[in-house]
XYZ file of C-alpha atoms in Angstrom:
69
model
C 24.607 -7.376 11.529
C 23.125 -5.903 14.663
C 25.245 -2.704 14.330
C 24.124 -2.453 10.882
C 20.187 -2.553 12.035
C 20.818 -0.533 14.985
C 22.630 2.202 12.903
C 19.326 2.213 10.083
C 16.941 2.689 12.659
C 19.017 5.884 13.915
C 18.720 7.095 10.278
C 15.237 6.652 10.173
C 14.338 8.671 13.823
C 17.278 11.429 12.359
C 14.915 11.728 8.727
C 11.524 11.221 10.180
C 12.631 14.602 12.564
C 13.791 16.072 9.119
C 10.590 15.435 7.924
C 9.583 18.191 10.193
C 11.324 21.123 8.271
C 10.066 19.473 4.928
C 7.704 22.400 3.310
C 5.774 20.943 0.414
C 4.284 17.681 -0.390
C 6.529 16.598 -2.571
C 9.475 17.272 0.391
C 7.629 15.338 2.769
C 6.899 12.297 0.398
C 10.470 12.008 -0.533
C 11.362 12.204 3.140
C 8.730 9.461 4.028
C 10.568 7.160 0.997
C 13.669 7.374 2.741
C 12.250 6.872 5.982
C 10.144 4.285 5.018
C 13.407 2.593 3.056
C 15.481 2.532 5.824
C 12.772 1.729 8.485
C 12.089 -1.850 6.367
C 15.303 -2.670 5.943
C 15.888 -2.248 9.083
C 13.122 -4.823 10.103
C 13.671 -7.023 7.233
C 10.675 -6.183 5.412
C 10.414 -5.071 1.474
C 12.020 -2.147 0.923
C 10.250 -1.138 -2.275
C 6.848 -1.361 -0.057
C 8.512 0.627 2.469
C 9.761 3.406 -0.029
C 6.090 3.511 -1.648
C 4.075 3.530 1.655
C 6.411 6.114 3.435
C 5.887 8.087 0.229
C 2.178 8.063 0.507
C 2.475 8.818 4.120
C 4.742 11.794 3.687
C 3.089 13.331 0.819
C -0.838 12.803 2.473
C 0.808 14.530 6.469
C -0.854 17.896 6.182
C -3.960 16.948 5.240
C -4.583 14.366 8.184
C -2.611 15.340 11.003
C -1.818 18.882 11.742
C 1.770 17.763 13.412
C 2.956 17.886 9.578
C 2.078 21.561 8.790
């Protein structure tokens, strides 16, 4: 089970550094659902609140921190 864990949260550092090449919003958002997916899962949280919150993460980037643009 620890493999497992350790193996999601080197998906989710691999996506979130896709995330950079991501061009529109709608890129980013489904980058930050995967990410976000993976990353609670990975924790043991809710998955479905980590696809929707990575989502809204992904999709709002650009417009609060320039790192996204």
């Amino acid at each position: 089970m620890r493999n497992i864990k350790l193996l999601a949260l080197c998906a989710v550092a691999v996506a979130g550094l896709s995330g950079c090449f991501a061009r529109t919003d709608l890129d980013r958002a489904a980058v930050g659902a995967a990410v976000g997916g993976v990353g609670a899962y990975a924790v043991g949280g809710s998955v479905a609140t980590g696809v929707i919150a990575g989502a809204a993460v992904g999709a709002l980037c650009d417009e609060v921190l320039t790192v996204c643009n």
